Short mmCIF file of C-alpha atoms in Angstrom, two decimals:
data_model
loop_
_atom_site.label_atom_id
_atom_site.label_comp_id
_atom_site.label_asym_id
_atom_site.label_seq_id
_atom_site.Cartn_x
_atom_site.Cartn_y
_atom_site.Cartn_z
CA MET A 74 49.06 72.28 124.09
CA ILE A 75 48.34 69.50 126.58
CA PRO A 76 45.31 67.58 125.35
CA VAL A 77 43.78 66.84 128.74
CA THR A 78 40.57 65.22 127.48
CA VAL A 79 42.42 63.13 124.92
CA LEU A 80 44.79 61.86 127.62
CA VAL A 81 41.95 61.11 130.02
CA SER A 82 39.30 59.72 127.67
CA GLY A 83 40.89 59.28 124.26
CA VAL A 84 38.21 61.46 122.69
CA GLY A 85 38.76 64.88 121.14
CA THR A 86 36.33 67.36 119.58
CA VAL A 87 38.11 70.21 117.81
CA SER A 88 41.62 68.72 118.02
CA HIS A 89 40.64 65.49 116.27
CA LYS A 90 38.78 67.48 113.65
CA ILE A 91 41.84 69.58 112.83
CA LYS A 92 44.71 67.18 113.54
CA GLY A 93 43.14 63.79 112.92
CA LYS A 94 42.73 61.11 115.58
CA PHE A 95 45.55 60.75 118.12
CA GLY A 96 45.88 59.65 121.70
CA VAL A 97 47.65 57.36 124.14
CA GLY A 98 49.57 54.83 122.07
CA ASN A 99 49.16 56.99 118.96
CA PRO A 100 50.94 60.37 119.46
CA SER A 101 50.06 63.25 117.13
CA ARG A 102 52.27 63.75 114.11
CA PHE A 103 50.39 66.83 112.98
CA SER A 104 53.37 69.22 112.98
CA SER A 105 57.16 68.96 113.09
CA GLU A 106 60.20 71.15 113.68
CA PHE A 107 60.44 72.02 110.00
CA ARG A 108 56.72 71.91 109.26
CA PRO A 109 55.42 73.92 112.23
CA VAL A 110 52.09 75.43 113.12
CA ILE A 111 52.47 79.15 112.46
CA VAL A 112 50.93 81.89 114.59
CA TRP A 113 50.93 85.10 112.60
CA ASN A 114 50.41 88.18 114.72
CA MET A 115 49.00 90.25 111.86
CA THR A 116 48.83 93.61 113.59
CA TYR A 117 49.66 95.52 116.76
CA LYS A 118 46.32 97.28 116.56
CA CYS A 119 43.64 96.23 118.99
CA ASN A 120 40.34 97.53 120.31
CA LEU A 121 41.05 96.18 123.83
CA LYS A 122 43.79 96.90 126.38
CA CYS A 123 44.42 93.51 128.00
CA ALA A 124 46.55 93.56 131.14
CA HIS A 125 48.53 90.48 130.09
CA CYS A 126 48.93 91.11 126.32
CA TYR A 127 52.14 89.39 125.27
CA ILE A 128 52.60 91.64 122.23
CA ASN A 129 51.67 94.89 124.00
CA ALA A 130 48.95 95.49 121.42
CA GLY A 131 46.94 98.66 120.97
CA ASN A 132 49.48 100.96 119.42
CA ILE A 133 49.35 101.76 115.71
CA SER A 134 52.46 100.49 113.93
CA THR A 135 53.74 101.90 110.64
CA ASP A 136 55.97 98.88 110.06
CA GLU A 137 53.41 96.14 109.53
CA LEU A 138 53.48 93.97 106.45
CA THR A 139 51.61 95.52 103.56
CA THR A 140 48.87 93.61 101.77
CA GLU A 141 51.33 92.66 99.04
CA GLU A 142 53.88 91.48 101.62
CA ALA A 143 51.16 89.63 103.52
CA LEU A 144 50.16 87.69 100.43
CA ASP A 145 53.81 86.84 99.81
CA LEU A 146 54.01 85.59 103.41
CA ILE A 147 51.07 83.29 102.68
CA ASP A 148 53.10 81.92 99.75
CA GLN A 149 56.04 81.33 102.09
CA ILE A 150 53.81 79.55 104.64
CA ALA A 151 52.37 77.35 101.89
CA GLU A 152 55.92 76.67 100.70
CA VAL A 153 56.86 75.08 104.05
CA SER A 154 53.56 73.14 104.10
CA SER A 155 52.49 74.45 107.52
CA PRO A 156 49.67 72.22 108.79
CA LEU A 157 47.87 75.16 110.42
CA LEU A 158 48.01 78.94 110.20
CA ILE A 159 46.63 80.76 113.22
CA LEU A 160 45.81 84.41 112.58
CA SER A 161 46.24 86.51 115.71
CA GLY A 162 47.16 90.05 116.73
CA GLY A 163 46.57 92.48 118.32
CA GLU A 164 43.10 91.93 117.01
CA PRO A 165 43.42 90.46 113.50
CA LEU A 166 39.92 91.55 112.47
CA VAL A 167 40.94 95.22 112.58
CA ARG A 168 43.10 94.74 109.46
CA ARG A 169 41.11 96.04 106.50
CA ASP A 170 42.64 93.40 104.24
CA PHE A 171 41.90 90.54 106.66
CA MET A 172 39.31 88.81 104.49
CA GLU A 173 41.47 89.19 101.40
CA ILE A 174 44.37 87.52 103.16
CA VAL A 175 42.19 84.68 104.44
CA GLU A 176 40.72 84.09 101.01
CA TYR A 177 44.20 83.88 99.52
CA ALA A 178 45.40 81.54 102.27
CA THR A 179 42.52 79.11 101.82
CA SER A 180 43.01 79.22 98.04
CA LYS A 181 46.51 77.87 98.79
CA LYS A 182 44.89 74.94 100.64
CA LEU A 183 46.11 76.15 104.03
CA LYS A 184 44.09 75.33 107.14
CA VAL A 185 43.36 78.69 108.77
CA ALA A 186 42.25 79.34 112.36
CA LEU A 187 41.42 82.65 114.03
CA SER A 188 42.56 83.75 117.50
CA THR A 189 40.44 86.73 118.51
CA ASN A 190 38.91 88.67 121.37
CA GLY A 191 35.58 88.02 119.67
CA THR A 192 34.20 91.52 120.01
CA LEU A 193 34.17 92.26 116.26
CA ILE A 194 32.48 89.05 115.09
CA THR A 195 29.14 90.30 113.88
CA GLU A 196 26.69 87.97 112.12
CA HIS A 197 28.02 89.25 108.78
CA VAL A 198 31.66 88.68 109.78
CA ALA A 199 30.84 85.19 111.08
CA ARG A 200 29.12 84.21 107.82
CA LYS A 201 32.10 85.52 105.83
CA LEU A 202 34.56 83.56 107.98
CA SER A 203 32.47 80.44 107.46
CA ASP A 204 32.25 81.00 103.71
CA LEU A 205 36.03 81.39 103.51
CA GLY A 206 36.60 78.07 105.25
CA ILE A 207 38.06 79.10 108.62
CA VAL A 208 38.53 75.79 110.47
CA TYR A 209 38.41 77.14 114.02
CA VAL A 210 37.72 80.34 115.95
CA GLY A 211 39.19 80.70 119.45
CA ILE A 212 37.65 83.50 121.54
CA SER A 213 39.08 84.81 124.81
CA ILE A 214 36.89 84.86 127.92
CA ASP A 215 38.79 85.27 131.17
CA SER A 216 36.01 85.18 133.74
CA PRO A 217 32.34 84.25 134.02
CA ASP A 218 31.97 87.62 135.74
CA PRO A 219 31.54 90.34 133.09
CA GLN A 220 33.06 93.01 135.33
CA TRP A 221 36.21 90.97 136.05
CA HIS A 222 36.65 90.11 132.38
CA ASP A 223 36.22 93.75 131.36
CA MET A 224 38.74 94.83 134.00
CA PHE A 225 41.32 92.28 132.77
CA ARG A 226 40.65 93.15 129.13
CA GLY A 227 40.71 96.89 129.78
CA VAL A 228 37.43 97.91 128.12
CA ASN A 229 33.88 98.03 129.49
CA GLY A 230 31.46 95.89 127.55
CA ALA A 231 34.17 93.51 126.27
CA PHE A 232 32.52 90.49 127.90
CA GLN A 233 29.12 90.97 126.33
CA ALA A 234 30.66 91.70 122.92
CA ALA A 235 32.83 88.57 123.13
CA ILE A 236 29.83 86.39 124.09
CA ALA A 237 27.88 87.86 121.16
CA GLY A 238 30.80 87.08 118.86
CA LEU A 239 30.95 83.50 120.14
CA LYS A 240 27.24 83.02 119.51
CA ASN A 241 27.49 84.55 116.05
CA ALA A 242 30.39 82.26 115.15
CA ALA A 243 28.52 79.17 116.34
CA LYS A 244 25.37 80.24 114.53
CA ALA A 245 27.35 80.50 111.28
CA GLY A 246 28.52 76.89 111.71
CA LEU A 247 32.09 77.70 112.71
CA SER A 248 34.00 75.37 115.01
CA THR A 249 34.56 77.42 118.16
CA GLY A 250 36.53 77.32 121.38
CA LEU A 251 36.91 79.42 124.48
CA ARG A 252 40.33 80.52 125.76
CA TYR A 253 40.78 81.28 129.43
CA THR A 254 43.95 82.67 131.05
CA ILE A 255 44.25 81.35 134.57
CA THR A 256 45.57 83.52 137.39
CA ARG A 257 45.45 83.32 141.16
CA TYR A 258 42.35 85.48 141.04
CA ASN A 259 40.22 83.58 138.52
CA VAL A 260 41.39 79.96 138.60
CA GLY A 261 38.70 79.21 141.20
CA ASP A 262 36.08 80.21 138.62
CA ALA A 263 37.00 77.35 136.29
CA PRO A 264 33.78 75.40 137.16
CA SER A 265 31.67 78.43 136.28
CA ILE A 266 33.48 78.91 132.99
CA ILE A 267 32.92 75.23 132.16
CA ASP A 268 29.22 75.71 132.91
CA LEU A 269 29.14 78.73 130.62
CA THR A 270 30.90 76.80 127.86
CA LEU A 271 28.41 73.94 128.10
CA LYS A 272 25.50 76.35 128.11
CA LEU A 273 26.79 77.97 124.91
CA LYS A 274 27.50 74.51 123.42
CA VAL A 275 31.13 75.42 122.73
CA PRO A 276 33.10 72.20 122.12
CA ARG A 277 36.50 73.22 123.49
CA VAL A 278 38.11 75.20 126.32
CA THR A 279 41.84 75.96 126.34
CA PHE A 280 43.25 77.11 129.66
CA TYR A 281 46.33 79.35 129.26
CA HIS A 282 48.74 79.48 132.19
CA LEU A 283 49.74 83.10 132.68
CA SER A 284 53.06 83.83 131.00
CA ALA A 285 55.25 86.88 131.49
CA ALA A 286 55.81 88.53 128.09
CA GLY A 287 54.68 91.96 126.97
CA ARG A 288 52.38 93.77 129.41
CA ALA A 289 52.30 90.67 131.60
CA LYS A 290 55.81 91.68 132.76
CA SER A 291 54.08 94.42 134.74
CA ILE A 292 51.70 92.03 136.48
CA GLY A 293 52.84 91.23 140.00
CA LYS A 294 53.99 87.75 140.99
CA ASP A 295 50.93 87.56 143.22
CA TRP A 296 48.87 86.96 140.05
CA TYR A 297 50.38 83.51 139.50
CA VAL A 298 48.65 80.43 140.88
CA THR A 299 49.70 78.81 144.16
CA PRO A 300 50.63 75.11 144.49
CA SER A 301 47.31 74.19 146.12
CA GLN A 302 45.37 76.07 143.44
CA TYR A 303 47.37 74.31 140.75
CA PHE A 304 46.74 70.77 141.95
CA ASN A 305 43.05 71.44 142.65
CA PHE A 306 42.76 72.85 139.15
CA ILE A 307 44.38 69.80 137.50
CA ASP A 308 42.15 67.45 139.53
CA TYR A 309 39.12 69.40 138.37
CA LEU A 310 40.14 69.23 134.72
CA ILE A 311 40.51 65.45 134.93
CA GLN A 312 37.07 65.19 136.53
CA VAL A 313 35.45 67.38 133.85
CA SER A 314 37.21 65.49 131.05
CA LYS A 315 35.69 62.24 132.29
CA LYS A 316 32.22 63.72 132.78
CA TYR A 317 31.73 65.41 129.40
CA VAL A 318 33.37 62.97 126.98
CA GLY A 319 32.45 63.86 123.41
CA ALA A 320 30.71 67.08 124.37
CA LEU A 321 33.61 69.16 125.63
CA GLU A 322 37.35 69.05 125.08
CA ILE A 323 39.80 70.50 127.59
CA GLU A 324 43.36 71.59 126.81
CA THR A 325 45.98 73.59 128.66
CA THR A 326 48.99 75.48 127.36
CA MET A 327 52.11 77.28 128.55
CA ALA A 328 52.75 74.45 131.05
CA PRO A 329 53.87 71.16 129.47
CA PHE A 330 54.38 69.75 132.97
CA ASP A 331 50.58 69.59 133.18
CA GLY A 332 50.86 66.50 131.01
CA ILE A 333 53.26 64.84 133.48
CA CYS A 334 50.96 65.68 136.37
CA ILE A 335 47.90 64.30 134.55
CA ALA A 336 49.68 61.13 133.46
CA ASP A 337 50.77 60.55 137.05
CA LYS A 338 47.16 60.90 138.25
CA ILE A 339 45.41 58.79 135.59
CA ALA A 340 47.86 56.04 134.64
CA LYS A 341 47.02 52.53 135.84
CA SER A 342 50.38 51.02 134.89
CA SER A 343 53.93 52.04 134.12
CA GLU A 344 53.34 51.27 130.46
CA GLU A 345 50.31 53.58 130.34
CA PHE A 346 52.20 56.36 132.14
CA TRP A 347 55.03 56.40 129.63
CA LYS A 348 52.62 56.16 126.70
CA CYS A 349 50.86 59.25 128.08
CA LEU A 350 54.20 61.07 128.13
CA GLU A 351 54.76 60.15 124.48
CA VAL A 352 51.57 62.09 123.72
CA VAL A 353 52.82 65.02 125.78
CA LYS A 354 56.19 65.09 124.04
CA ALA A 355 54.59 64.92 120.61
CA GLN A 356 52.66 68.12 121.24
CA GLY A 357 55.86 70.14 120.89
CA GLY A 358 55.99 73.79 121.92
CA CYS A 359 57.85 77.04 121.33
CA GLY A 360 60.29 76.76 118.46
CA ARG A 361 59.77 73.02 118.04
CA LYS A 362 56.39 72.53 116.41
CA ILE A 363 55.14 76.09 116.45
CA ILE A 364 56.68 79.44 115.51
CA SER A 365 55.38 83.00 115.48
CA ILE A 366 55.59 85.83 112.96
CA TYR A 367 55.14 89.34 114.27
CA PRO A 368 53.42 92.23 112.40
CA ASN A 369 56.70 93.53 110.93
CA GLY A 370 57.73 90.10 109.64
CA ASN A 371 60.06 89.22 112.52
CA VAL A 372 60.05 85.52 113.28
CA TYR A 373 60.26 84.26 116.88
CA PRO A 374 60.20 80.76 118.37
CA CYS A 375 56.62 81.41 119.46
CA GLN A 376 54.33 84.35 120.07
CA PHE A 377 55.38 84.69 123.72
CA VAL A 378 59.15 84.63 123.13
CA ASP A 379 59.99 88.20 122.19
CA PHE A 380 63.67 88.03 123.14
CA MET A 381 65.10 85.47 120.69
CA PHE A 382 65.12 86.60 117.06
CA VAL A 383 64.93 83.92 114.37
CA GLY A 384 64.91 86.16 111.30
CA ASN A 385 62.62 88.31 109.17
CA VAL A 386 60.50 87.14 106.25
CA ARG A 387 61.20 90.37 104.37
CA GLN A 388 64.87 89.45 104.28
CA GLN A 389 64.84 85.64 104.10
CA ARG A 390 62.34 83.05 102.99
CA LEU A 391 60.66 81.20 105.81
CA LYS A 392 61.97 77.86 104.58
CA GLU A 393 65.50 79.20 105.02
CA LEU A 394 64.82 80.27 108.60
CA LEU A 395 63.43 76.90 109.66
CA ASP A 396 66.86 75.37 110.10
CA ILE A 397 68.08 73.43 113.14
CA ASN A 398 71.36 75.33 112.87
CA ASN A 399 69.51 78.58 113.56
CA PRO A 400 70.55 79.02 117.23
CA SER A 401 67.20 80.53 118.29
CA LEU A 402 65.36 77.45 117.09
CA ARG A 403 68.01 74.96 118.15
CA TYR A 404 67.66 76.15 121.75
CA PHE A 405 63.96 75.30 121.77
CA ILE A 406 64.36 72.02 119.89
CA GLU A 407 67.05 70.84 122.31
CA THR A 408 66.16 72.87 125.41
CA GLU A 409 67.07 70.09 127.82
CA LYS A 410 70.74 70.50 126.86
CA PHE A 411 70.79 74.14 128.00
CA LEU A 412 68.86 74.04 131.29
CA LYS A 413 70.83 75.12 134.38
CA GLY A 414 68.21 75.68 137.07
CA PRO A 415 68.50 73.25 139.97
CA LYS A 416 65.10 71.65 139.31
CA CYS A 417 64.78 71.71 135.54
CA SER A 418 68.39 70.73 134.79
CA THR A 419 68.10 67.54 136.89
CA CYS A 420 64.48 66.71 136.02
CA PRO A 421 64.07 63.15 134.69
CA PHE A 422 61.35 64.45 132.35
CA LYS A 423 63.30 67.39 130.90
CA SER A 424 63.39 65.95 127.37
CA ILE A 425 59.58 65.79 127.49
CA CYS A 426 58.70 69.02 129.29
CA LYS A 427 61.63 71.06 127.94
CA GLY A 428 61.72 73.15 131.12
CA GLY A 429 58.10 74.25 131.13
CA ASP A 430 57.60 77.87 130.07
CA ARG A 431 60.93 79.46 129.24
CA ILE A 432 59.31 82.89 129.22
CA ARG A 433 58.44 82.70 132.90
CA ALA A 434 61.96 81.41 133.62
CA TYR A 435 63.45 84.33 131.69
CA TYR A 436 61.34 87.16 133.13
CA LEU A 437 60.46 85.83 136.60
CA ASN A 438 63.37 83.62 137.58
CA GLY A 439 66.37 85.51 136.27
CA GLY A 440 67.36 83.82 133.04
CA LEU A 441 66.52 81.70 130.04
CA HIS A 442 68.23 78.61 131.49
CA GLU A 443 66.58 78.86 134.94
CA ASP A 444 63.60 76.97 136.39
CA ASP A 445 59.99 77.68 135.55
CA PRO A 446 58.60 78.94 138.90
CA GLN A 447 55.12 77.55 138.13
CA CYS A 448 56.17 73.91 138.18
CA PHE A 449 55.21 72.48 141.58
CA LEU A 450 55.65 68.81 140.74
CA ASP A 451 57.79 66.49 142.85
CA VAL A 452 59.33 65.05 139.71
CA ARG A 453 61.64 62.65 141.56
CA LYS A 454 58.75 60.96 143.34
CA ILE A 455 56.76 60.72 140.12
CA TYR A 456 59.71 59.20 138.26
CA GLU A 457 60.39 56.66 141.01
CA ARG A 458 56.73 55.71 141.13
CA TRP A 459 56.60 54.73 137.46
CA SER A 460 60.14 53.47 136.90
CA SER A 461 60.13 50.62 139.39
#
């Protein structure tokens, strides 16, 4: 995650509530390589058919962790002292034992967040989530236009159901956020989605750069943003972050180079620029400060990396898998040592950015060590500007 608003204004809403105060000159120490945030994809089942679903959800799986195994997994997560457990899917709320698992997790003093399409959050569900102590609910909205959102999410009525879920969650006192996947065809609607967020009094928006895992592998390259769209988008986020300090928090993800771009645009001195980059580096990323567990117990460096197997929690305890000598994790902890693409391998910021999104490099640019095709920064000029 790149904490745009925190970089620009020093003020966070949801992030400071969950992680504690951090900012320029005080990088976050919320998670670490061996105490990572954990995204648990609880199920492959889903009531939507999203075009970009990284886990190809929707199909019923007979190999998902049982309730007993799920509760044991909670014990394993507590054992490694994960600072945050994010329950995702598929759609996690379709699991019949979802509330039982959450209740057990919070009894273990784990901070639990929910990543959901929002369509199943009735008033009753929202009250139950609040009673169980869920610290955050992130709901996906991918367009201010209901028809476009429903097309992208594959089910008519998904937009209205998600908005209702968002309202129910807020009404129950839950901390909420909106998640928006940017593509060439909806990035221009960012101002309208910000207006919608403010109207609903949602305190955070996270913009996801389109990755390439799962069903997104079938999306054409024409769906990815252009250079001019990218820079206009970043400029807009900086503007919004300044305008709505304390009322709205903006983050981006799947593009750590956003932090370099933002630092370059907002820094007033070399010292401030490099302090901004310390914040960016501290956020971590796939396999460094976040890992993912799939429905069958397989562990991956993050929920989007489906091609590097870390282990399985049915066969080994999680604390045994979180080892720097595990090659799948070591790659993501020390990515800069393995980069071979002409841009990423020579980038002066490669120890900070770690090569952007390795998933796009892998699926769109021909290999794990190649360049992320969505980085449009002139990194040499930026480095020279702030190193003189």
